[in-house]
Short mmCIF file of C-alpha atoms and ligand atoms in Angstrom, two decimals:
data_model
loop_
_atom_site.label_atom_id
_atom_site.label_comp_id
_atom_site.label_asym_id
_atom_site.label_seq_id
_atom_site.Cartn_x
_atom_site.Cartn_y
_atom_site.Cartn_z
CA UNK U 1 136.60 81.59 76.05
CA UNK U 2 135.73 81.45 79.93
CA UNK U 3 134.01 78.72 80.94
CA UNK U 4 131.13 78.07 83.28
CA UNK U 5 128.66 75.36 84.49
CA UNK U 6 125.65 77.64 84.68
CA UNK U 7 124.29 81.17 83.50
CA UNK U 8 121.61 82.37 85.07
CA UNK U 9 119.98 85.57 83.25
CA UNK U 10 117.79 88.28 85.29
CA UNK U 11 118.93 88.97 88.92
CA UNK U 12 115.32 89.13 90.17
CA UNK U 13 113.78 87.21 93.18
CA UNK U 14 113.55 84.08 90.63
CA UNK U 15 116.46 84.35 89.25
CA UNK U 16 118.38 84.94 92.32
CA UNK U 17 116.33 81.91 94.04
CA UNK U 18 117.70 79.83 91.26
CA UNK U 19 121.05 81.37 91.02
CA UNK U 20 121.59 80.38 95.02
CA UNK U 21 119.97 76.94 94.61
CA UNK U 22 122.24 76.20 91.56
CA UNK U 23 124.84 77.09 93.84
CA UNK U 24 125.39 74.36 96.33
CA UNK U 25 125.85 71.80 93.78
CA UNK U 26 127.68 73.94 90.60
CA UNK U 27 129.86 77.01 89.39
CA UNK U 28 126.95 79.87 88.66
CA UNK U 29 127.04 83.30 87.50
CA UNK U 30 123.93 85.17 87.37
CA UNK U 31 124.00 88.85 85.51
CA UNK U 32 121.60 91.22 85.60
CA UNK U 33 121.41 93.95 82.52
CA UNK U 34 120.81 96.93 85.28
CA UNK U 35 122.94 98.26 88.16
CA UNK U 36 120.73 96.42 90.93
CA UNK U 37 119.60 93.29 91.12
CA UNK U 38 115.17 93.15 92.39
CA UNK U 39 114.33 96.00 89.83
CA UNK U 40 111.84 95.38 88.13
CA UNK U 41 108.80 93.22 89.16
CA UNK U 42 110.51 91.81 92.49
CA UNK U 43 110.54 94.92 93.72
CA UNK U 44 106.98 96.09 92.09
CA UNK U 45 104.80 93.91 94.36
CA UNK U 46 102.16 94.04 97.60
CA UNK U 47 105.06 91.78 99.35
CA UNK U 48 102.26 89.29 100.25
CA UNK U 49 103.20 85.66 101.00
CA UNK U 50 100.49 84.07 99.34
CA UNK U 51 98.51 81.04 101.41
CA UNK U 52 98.14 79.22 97.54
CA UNK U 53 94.69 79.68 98.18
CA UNK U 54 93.26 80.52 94.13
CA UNK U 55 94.93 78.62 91.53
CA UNK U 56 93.71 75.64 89.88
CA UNK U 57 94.47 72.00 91.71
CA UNK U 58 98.00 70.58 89.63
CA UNK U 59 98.74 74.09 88.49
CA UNK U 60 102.18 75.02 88.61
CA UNK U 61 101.22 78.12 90.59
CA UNK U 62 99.31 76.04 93.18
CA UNK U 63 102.18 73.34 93.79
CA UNK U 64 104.93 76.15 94.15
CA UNK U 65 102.96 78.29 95.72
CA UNK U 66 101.84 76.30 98.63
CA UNK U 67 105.66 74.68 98.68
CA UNK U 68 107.11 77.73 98.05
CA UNK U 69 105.42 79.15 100.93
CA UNK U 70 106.60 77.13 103.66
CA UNK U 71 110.21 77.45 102.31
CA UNK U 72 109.87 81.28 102.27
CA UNK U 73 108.67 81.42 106.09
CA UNK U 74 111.75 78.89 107.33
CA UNK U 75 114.24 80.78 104.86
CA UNK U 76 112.56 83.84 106.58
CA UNK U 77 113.44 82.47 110.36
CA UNK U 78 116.68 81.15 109.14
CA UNK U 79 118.19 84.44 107.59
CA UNK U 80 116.22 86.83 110.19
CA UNK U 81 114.18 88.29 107.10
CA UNK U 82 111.56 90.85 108.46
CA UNK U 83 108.02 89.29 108.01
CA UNK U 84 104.99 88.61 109.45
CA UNK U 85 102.09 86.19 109.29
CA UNK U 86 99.50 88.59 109.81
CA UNK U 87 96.16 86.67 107.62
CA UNK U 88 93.57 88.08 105.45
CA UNK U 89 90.53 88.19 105.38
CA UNK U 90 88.66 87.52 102.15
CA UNK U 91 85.37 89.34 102.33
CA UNK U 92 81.93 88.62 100.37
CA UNK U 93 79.95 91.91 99.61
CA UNK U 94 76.66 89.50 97.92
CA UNK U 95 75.37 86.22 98.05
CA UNK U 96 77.26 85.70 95.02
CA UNK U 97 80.44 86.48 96.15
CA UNK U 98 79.54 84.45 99.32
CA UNK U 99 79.31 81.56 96.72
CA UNK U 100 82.67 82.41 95.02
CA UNK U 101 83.96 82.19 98.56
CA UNK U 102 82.75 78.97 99.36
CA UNK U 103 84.45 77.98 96.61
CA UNK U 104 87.60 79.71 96.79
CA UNK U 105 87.43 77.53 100.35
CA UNK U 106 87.04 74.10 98.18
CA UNK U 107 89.89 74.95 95.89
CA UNK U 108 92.04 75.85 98.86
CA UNK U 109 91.28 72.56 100.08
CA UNK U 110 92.05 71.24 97.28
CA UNK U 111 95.55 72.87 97.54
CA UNK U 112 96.50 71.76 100.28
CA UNK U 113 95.53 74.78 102.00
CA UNK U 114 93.52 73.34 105.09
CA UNK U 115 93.70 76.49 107.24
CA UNK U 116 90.80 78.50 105.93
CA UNK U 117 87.50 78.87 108.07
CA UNK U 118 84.49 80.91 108.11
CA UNK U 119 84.71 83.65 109.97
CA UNK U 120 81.53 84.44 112.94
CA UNK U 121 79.87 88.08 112.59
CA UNK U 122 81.44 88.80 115.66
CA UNK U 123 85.51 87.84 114.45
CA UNK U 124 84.35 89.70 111.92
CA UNK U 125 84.06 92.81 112.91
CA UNK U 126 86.94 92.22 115.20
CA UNK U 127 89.56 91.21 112.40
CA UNK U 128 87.73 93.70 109.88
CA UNK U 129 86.48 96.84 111.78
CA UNK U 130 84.27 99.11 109.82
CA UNK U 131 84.26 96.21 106.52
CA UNK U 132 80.36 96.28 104.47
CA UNK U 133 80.66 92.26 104.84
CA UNK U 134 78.24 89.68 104.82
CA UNK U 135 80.47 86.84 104.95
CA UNK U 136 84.24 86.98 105.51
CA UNK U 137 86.85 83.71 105.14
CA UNK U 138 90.10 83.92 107.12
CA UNK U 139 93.18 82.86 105.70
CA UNK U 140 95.95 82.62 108.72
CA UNK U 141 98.82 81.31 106.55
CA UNK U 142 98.89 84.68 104.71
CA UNK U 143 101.76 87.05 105.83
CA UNK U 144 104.11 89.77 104.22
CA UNK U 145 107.89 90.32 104.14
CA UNK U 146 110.81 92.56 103.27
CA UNK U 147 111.02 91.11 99.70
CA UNK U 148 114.50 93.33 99.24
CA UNK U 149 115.91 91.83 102.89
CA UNK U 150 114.94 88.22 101.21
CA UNK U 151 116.62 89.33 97.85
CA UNK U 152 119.82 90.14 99.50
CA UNK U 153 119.81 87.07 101.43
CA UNK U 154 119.42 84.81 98.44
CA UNK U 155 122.65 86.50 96.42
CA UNK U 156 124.46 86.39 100.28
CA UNK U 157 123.56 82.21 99.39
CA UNK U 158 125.38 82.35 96.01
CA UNK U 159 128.59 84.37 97.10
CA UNK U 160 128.89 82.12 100.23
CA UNK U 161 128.79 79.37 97.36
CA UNK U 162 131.23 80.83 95.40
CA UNK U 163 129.02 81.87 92.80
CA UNK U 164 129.26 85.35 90.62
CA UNK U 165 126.56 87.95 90.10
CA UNK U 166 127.88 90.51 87.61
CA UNK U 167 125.59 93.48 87.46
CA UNK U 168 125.00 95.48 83.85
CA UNK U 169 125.53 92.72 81.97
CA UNK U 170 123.22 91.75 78.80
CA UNK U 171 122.21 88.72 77.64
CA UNK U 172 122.31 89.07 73.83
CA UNK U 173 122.66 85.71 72.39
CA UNK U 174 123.07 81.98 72.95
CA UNK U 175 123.81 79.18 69.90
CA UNK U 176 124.03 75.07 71.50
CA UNK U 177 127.38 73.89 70.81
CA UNK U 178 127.29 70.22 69.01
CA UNK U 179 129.43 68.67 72.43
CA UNK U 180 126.87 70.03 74.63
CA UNK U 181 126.55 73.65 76.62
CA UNK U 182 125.78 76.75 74.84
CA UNK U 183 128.61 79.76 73.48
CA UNK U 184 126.74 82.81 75.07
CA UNK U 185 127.35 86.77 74.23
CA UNK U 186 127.51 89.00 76.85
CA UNK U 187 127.45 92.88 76.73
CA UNK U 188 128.86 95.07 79.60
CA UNK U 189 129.78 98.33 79.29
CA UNK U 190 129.52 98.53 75.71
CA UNK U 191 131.98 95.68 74.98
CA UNK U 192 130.41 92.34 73.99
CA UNK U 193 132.08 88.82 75.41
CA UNK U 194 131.90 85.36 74.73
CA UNK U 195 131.56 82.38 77.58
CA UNK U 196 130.48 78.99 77.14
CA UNK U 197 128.14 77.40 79.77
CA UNK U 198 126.51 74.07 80.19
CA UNK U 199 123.20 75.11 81.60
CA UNK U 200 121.45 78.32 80.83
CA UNK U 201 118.80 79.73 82.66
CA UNK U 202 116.57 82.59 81.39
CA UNK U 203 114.84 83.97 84.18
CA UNK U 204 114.22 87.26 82.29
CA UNK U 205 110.61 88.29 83.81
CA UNK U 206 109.24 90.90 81.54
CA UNK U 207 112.73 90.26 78.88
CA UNK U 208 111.71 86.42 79.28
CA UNK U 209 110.42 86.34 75.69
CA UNK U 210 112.81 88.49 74.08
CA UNK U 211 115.78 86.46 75.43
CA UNK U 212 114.02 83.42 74.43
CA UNK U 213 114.17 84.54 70.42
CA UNK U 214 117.94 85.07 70.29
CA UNK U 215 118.15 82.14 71.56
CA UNK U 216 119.33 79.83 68.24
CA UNK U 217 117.69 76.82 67.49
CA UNK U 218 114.22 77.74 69.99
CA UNK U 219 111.25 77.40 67.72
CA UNK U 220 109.41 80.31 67.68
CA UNK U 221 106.35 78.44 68.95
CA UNK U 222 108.54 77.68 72.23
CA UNK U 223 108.40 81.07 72.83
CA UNK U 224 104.67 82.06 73.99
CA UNK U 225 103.06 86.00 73.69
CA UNK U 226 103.75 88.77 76.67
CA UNK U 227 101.32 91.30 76.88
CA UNK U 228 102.36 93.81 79.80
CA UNK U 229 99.68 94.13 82.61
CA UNK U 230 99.74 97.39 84.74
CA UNK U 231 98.64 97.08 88.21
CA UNK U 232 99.18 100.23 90.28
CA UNK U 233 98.48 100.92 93.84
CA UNK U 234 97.44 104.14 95.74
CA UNK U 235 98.42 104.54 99.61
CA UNK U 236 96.67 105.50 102.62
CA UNK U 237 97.96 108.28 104.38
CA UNK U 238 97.35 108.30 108.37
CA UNK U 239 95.49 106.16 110.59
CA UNK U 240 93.34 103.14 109.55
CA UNK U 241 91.97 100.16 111.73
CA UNK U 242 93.48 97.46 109.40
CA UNK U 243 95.47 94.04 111.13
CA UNK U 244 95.51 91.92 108.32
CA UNK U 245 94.53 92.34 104.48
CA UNK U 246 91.65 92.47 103.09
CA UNK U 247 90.54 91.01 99.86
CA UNK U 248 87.74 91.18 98.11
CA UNK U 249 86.54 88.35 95.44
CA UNK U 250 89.04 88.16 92.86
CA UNK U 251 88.50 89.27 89.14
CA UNK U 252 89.49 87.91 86.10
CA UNK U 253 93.33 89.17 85.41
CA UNK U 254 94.18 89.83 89.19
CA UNK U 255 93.04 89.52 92.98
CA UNK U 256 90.91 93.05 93.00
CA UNK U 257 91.69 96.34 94.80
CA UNK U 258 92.78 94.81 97.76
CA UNK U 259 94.06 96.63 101.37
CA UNK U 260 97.73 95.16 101.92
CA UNK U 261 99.76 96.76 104.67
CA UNK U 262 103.69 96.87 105.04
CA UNK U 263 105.83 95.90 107.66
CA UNK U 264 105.09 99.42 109.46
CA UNK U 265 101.19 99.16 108.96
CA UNK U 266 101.32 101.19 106.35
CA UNK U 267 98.50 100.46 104.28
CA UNK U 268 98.03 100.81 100.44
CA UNK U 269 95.34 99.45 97.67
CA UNK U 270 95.81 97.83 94.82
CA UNK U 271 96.84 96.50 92.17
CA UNK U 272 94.36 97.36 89.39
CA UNK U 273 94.76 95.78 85.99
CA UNK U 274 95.61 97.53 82.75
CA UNK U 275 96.84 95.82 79.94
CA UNK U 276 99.25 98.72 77.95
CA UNK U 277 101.30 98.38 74.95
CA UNK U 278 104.76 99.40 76.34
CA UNK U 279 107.00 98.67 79.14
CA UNK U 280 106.94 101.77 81.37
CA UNK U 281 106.21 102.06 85.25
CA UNK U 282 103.85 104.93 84.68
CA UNK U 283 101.02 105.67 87.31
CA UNK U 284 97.82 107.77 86.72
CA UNK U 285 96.44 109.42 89.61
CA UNK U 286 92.92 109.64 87.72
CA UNK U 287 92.58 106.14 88.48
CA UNK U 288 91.68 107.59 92.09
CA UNK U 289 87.60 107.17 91.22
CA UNK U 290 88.26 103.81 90.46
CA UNK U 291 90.23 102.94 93.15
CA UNK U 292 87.66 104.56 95.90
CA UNK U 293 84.97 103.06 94.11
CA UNK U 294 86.26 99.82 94.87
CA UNK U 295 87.49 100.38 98.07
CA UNK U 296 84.35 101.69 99.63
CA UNK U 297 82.21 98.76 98.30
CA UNK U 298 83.84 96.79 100.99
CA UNK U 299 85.37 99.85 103.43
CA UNK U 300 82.48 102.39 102.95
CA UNK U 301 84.61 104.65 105.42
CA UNK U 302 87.62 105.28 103.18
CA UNK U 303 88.67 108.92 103.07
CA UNK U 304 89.26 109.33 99.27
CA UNK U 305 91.58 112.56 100.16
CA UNK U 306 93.94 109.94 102.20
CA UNK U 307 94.18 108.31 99.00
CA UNK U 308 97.81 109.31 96.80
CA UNK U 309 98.90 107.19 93.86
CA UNK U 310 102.13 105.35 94.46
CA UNK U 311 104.26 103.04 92.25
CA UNK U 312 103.16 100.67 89.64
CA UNK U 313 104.36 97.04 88.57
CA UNK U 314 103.68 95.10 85.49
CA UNK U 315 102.46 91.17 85.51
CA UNK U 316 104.06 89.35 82.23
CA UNK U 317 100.59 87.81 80.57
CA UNK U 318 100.64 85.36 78.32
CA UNK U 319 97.57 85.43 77.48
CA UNK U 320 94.58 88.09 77.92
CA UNK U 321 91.71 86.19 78.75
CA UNK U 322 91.58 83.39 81.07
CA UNK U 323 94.03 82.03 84.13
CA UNK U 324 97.55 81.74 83.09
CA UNK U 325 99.90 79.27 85.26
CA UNK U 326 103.52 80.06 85.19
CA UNK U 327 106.11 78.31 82.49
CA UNK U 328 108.95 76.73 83.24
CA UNK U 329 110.50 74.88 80.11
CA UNK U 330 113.04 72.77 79.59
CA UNK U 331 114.46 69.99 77.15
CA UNK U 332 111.44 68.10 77.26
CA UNK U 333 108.84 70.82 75.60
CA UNK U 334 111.82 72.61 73.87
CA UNK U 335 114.51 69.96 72.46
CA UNK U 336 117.49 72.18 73.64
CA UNK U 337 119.18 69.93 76.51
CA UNK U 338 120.18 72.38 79.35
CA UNK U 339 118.19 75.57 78.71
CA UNK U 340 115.23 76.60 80.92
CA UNK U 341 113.20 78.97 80.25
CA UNK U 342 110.60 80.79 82.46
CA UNK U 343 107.34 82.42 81.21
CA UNK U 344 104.45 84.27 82.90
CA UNK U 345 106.21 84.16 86.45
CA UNK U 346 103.52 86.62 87.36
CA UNK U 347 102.08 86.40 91.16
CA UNK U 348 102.20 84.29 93.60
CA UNK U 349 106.23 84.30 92.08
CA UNK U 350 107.56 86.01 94.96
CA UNK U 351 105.84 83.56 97.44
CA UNK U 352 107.10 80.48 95.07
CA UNK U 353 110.33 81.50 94.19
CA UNK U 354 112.25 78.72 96.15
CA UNK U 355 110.05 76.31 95.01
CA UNK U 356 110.48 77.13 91.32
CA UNK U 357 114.42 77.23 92.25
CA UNK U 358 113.87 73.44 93.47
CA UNK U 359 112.09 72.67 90.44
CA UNK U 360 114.59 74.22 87.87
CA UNK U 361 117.23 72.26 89.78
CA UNK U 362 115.43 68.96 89.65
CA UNK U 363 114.84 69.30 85.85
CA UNK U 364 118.13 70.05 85.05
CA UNK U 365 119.75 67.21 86.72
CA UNK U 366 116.51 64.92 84.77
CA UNK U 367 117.96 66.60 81.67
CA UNK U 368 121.89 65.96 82.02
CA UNK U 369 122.34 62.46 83.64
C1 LIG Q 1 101.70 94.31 90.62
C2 LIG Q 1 102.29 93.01 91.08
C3 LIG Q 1 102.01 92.55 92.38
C4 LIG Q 1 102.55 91.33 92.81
N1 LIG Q 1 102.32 90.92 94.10
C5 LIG Q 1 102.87 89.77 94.53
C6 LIG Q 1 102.70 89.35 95.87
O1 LIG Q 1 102.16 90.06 96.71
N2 LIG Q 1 103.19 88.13 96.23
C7 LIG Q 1 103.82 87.32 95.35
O2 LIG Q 1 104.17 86.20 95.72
N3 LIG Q 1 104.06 87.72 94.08
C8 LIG Q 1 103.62 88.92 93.66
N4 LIG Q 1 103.86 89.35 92.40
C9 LIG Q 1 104.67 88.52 91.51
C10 LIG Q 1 106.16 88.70 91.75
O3 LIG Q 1 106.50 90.04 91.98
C11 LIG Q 1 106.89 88.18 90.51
O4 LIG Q 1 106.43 86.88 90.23
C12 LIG Q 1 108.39 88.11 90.69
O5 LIG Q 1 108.90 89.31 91.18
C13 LIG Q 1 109.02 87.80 89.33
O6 LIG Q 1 110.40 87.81 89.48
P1 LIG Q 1 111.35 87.61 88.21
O7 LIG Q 1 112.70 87.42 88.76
O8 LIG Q 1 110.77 86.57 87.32
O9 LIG Q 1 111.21 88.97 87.38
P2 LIG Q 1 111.90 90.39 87.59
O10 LIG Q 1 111.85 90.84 88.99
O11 LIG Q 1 111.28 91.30 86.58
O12 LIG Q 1 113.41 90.13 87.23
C14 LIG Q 1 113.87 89.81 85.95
C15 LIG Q 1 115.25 90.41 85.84
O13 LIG Q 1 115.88 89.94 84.65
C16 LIG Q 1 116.68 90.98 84.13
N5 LIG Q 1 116.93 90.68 82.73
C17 LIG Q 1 116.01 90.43 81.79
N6 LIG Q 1 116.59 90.23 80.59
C18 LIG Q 1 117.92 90.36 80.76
C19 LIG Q 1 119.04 90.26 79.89
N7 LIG Q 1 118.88 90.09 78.57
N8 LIG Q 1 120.28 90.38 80.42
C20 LIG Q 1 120.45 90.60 81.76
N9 LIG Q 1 119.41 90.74 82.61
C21 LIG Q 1 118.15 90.61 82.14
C22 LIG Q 1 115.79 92.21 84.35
O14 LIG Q 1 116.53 93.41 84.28
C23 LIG Q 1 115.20 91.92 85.72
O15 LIG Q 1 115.97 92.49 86.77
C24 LIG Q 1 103.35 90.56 91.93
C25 LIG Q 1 103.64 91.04 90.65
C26 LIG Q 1 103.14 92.27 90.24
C27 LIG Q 1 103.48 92.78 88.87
#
């Protein structure tokens, strides 16, 4: 049976991150069950490098979020990744959302996130031309980048390193072996193979809970729920006066219909939330009402016939109601020395990906000396 120090399952950004962190130190092969690594939600996002600016203080989306950031913008220098730190501007409609926005400066604070300020009427209208605001926060660590340019840097890290990714290769099943290490099965092509690993990663995204239960000897309860949350996004065709995004006050399951632009200046809304029963990328153009709706609350000029429904991406939820922070497992919660397990790597997971790569790494070297 072919031997190896570390599997890594799921070639997207977090398992790649992983899989080239894993690297420097140990034999890893990551697979990936389709033909291209970044398929599913890591390439199904507004690209946004998150400033860490929302999630509860001691979350584990504020820590690697805020660490993960920093990492992403030198990684981004280092490997010549297209990006840009353009800001956002989070914008208050009420006196209510005015509140929420004070707050949203606290918790920033509270993050670690010391850049936000207020911004004057008049830097208001100059960052956000033709915005219905009556109070607007600037956030200048915010940027975007070229998440599949970052991607293919990260699996450039674990070839340099010697490492393996194998594309269309399942996962299927792992069983701990009494000496330590787990005896995996593989599937490619049809055929099914054996290997036996010492560490064992499942960085599944959206598969993260079904690769969890064939895992033997994982107690049910170690594996949590996934519902599926849609969030969709419509583009703008033509000309807009946008610099840097535009949020509005965020809502329960996501960040509201916000105005992201790409690395051309293309700019696009979105994502909505809609919790469905089934994995598909679906979109549904009638959501166009909604979507202008929301937009013009905050950009009363938006020409709804500019407006064309793009692509779609799906958050893994573990829960429906309430903030979720992401979960990444290991001996300690689960009693299986050398397996880690990530849940609910929802957003900011793109902007904390090498931070969550650090962490895995530092809890599997806690684990197995
Ligand atoms: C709508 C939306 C907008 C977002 N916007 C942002 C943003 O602006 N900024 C930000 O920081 N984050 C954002 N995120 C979050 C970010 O995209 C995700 O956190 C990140 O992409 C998750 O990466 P992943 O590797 O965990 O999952 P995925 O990209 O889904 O990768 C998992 C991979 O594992 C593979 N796999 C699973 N099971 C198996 C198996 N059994 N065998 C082999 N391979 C397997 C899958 O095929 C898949 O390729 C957004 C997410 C969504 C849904």
């Amino acid at each position: 049976m072919e031997k190896v120090d570390t599997l890594v399952i799921g070639a997207g950004v977090i398992g790649l991150a992983i899989a080239a962190r894993l690297s420097q130190h140990s034999e890893v092969i990551l697979i990936e069950q389709g033909h291209h690594f970044g398929e599913h939600s890591s390439s199904r996002n507004s690209e946004v490098i998150h400033a860490g600016i929302y999630y509860p203080s001691a979350s584990l989306k504020a820590q690697t979020c805020v660490e993960g950031k920093a990492k992403l913008y030198q990684h981004c220098e280092a490997y010549a990744i297209p990006h840009a730190k353009i800001g956002k501007v989070l914008t208050a409609q009420t006196p209510q959302e005015e509140e929420k926005l004070a707050s949203l400066l606290l918790q920033a604070q509270n993050n670690g996130v010391d850049d936000l300020y207020w911004l004057s009427n008049k830097e208001l209208s100059q960052k956000a031309p033709e915005l219905n605001t009556i109070a607007g926060l600037y956030s200048p660590s915010t940027g975007i980048l070229d998440s599949h340019q970052f991607m293919l840097s990260l699996l450039g890290q674990l070839e340099r390193n010697q490492g393996q990714y194998v594309p269309c290769t399942k996962f299927l099943a792992a069983t701990p072996k009494k000496g330590g290490g787990f005896s995996v099965t593989l599937s490619c092509d049809g055929e099914r193979f054996e290997l036996h690993c010492h560490k064992l990663v499942n960085a599944g995204g959206l598969f993260a809970q079904k690769n969890a239960s064939l895992i033997e000897g994982l107690a049910p309860i170690n594996v949590p729920p996934l519902h599926y949350c849609r969030g969709q996004y419509f583009s703008y065709q033509g000309i807009h006066p946008f610099k840097h995004l535009i949020y509005p006050v965020p809502e329960e399951h996501g960040l509201g219909i916000h105005a992201t632009l790409d690395l051309a200046g293309q700019l696009r809304f979105g994502p909505d939330t809609h919790f469905i029963n089934e994995l598909n990328y679906n979109t549904d153009a009638n959501a166009i009402d909604t979507f202008y709706q929301a937009i013009k609350r905050y950009w009363p000029q938006v020409d709804k016939r500019r407006l064309q429904v793009d692509y779609a991406g799906i958050r893994p939820k573990t829960q429906r109601q309430g903030q979720q922070d992401f979960q990444i497992e290991g001996a300690q919660r689960h009693g299986l020395i050398g397996l880690i397990n990530l849940f609910g790597i929802e957003s900011p997971g793109l902007t904390a990906s090498l931070a969550i790569a650090n962490k895995v790494a530092t809890q599997l070297t806690a684990e197995l000396t």
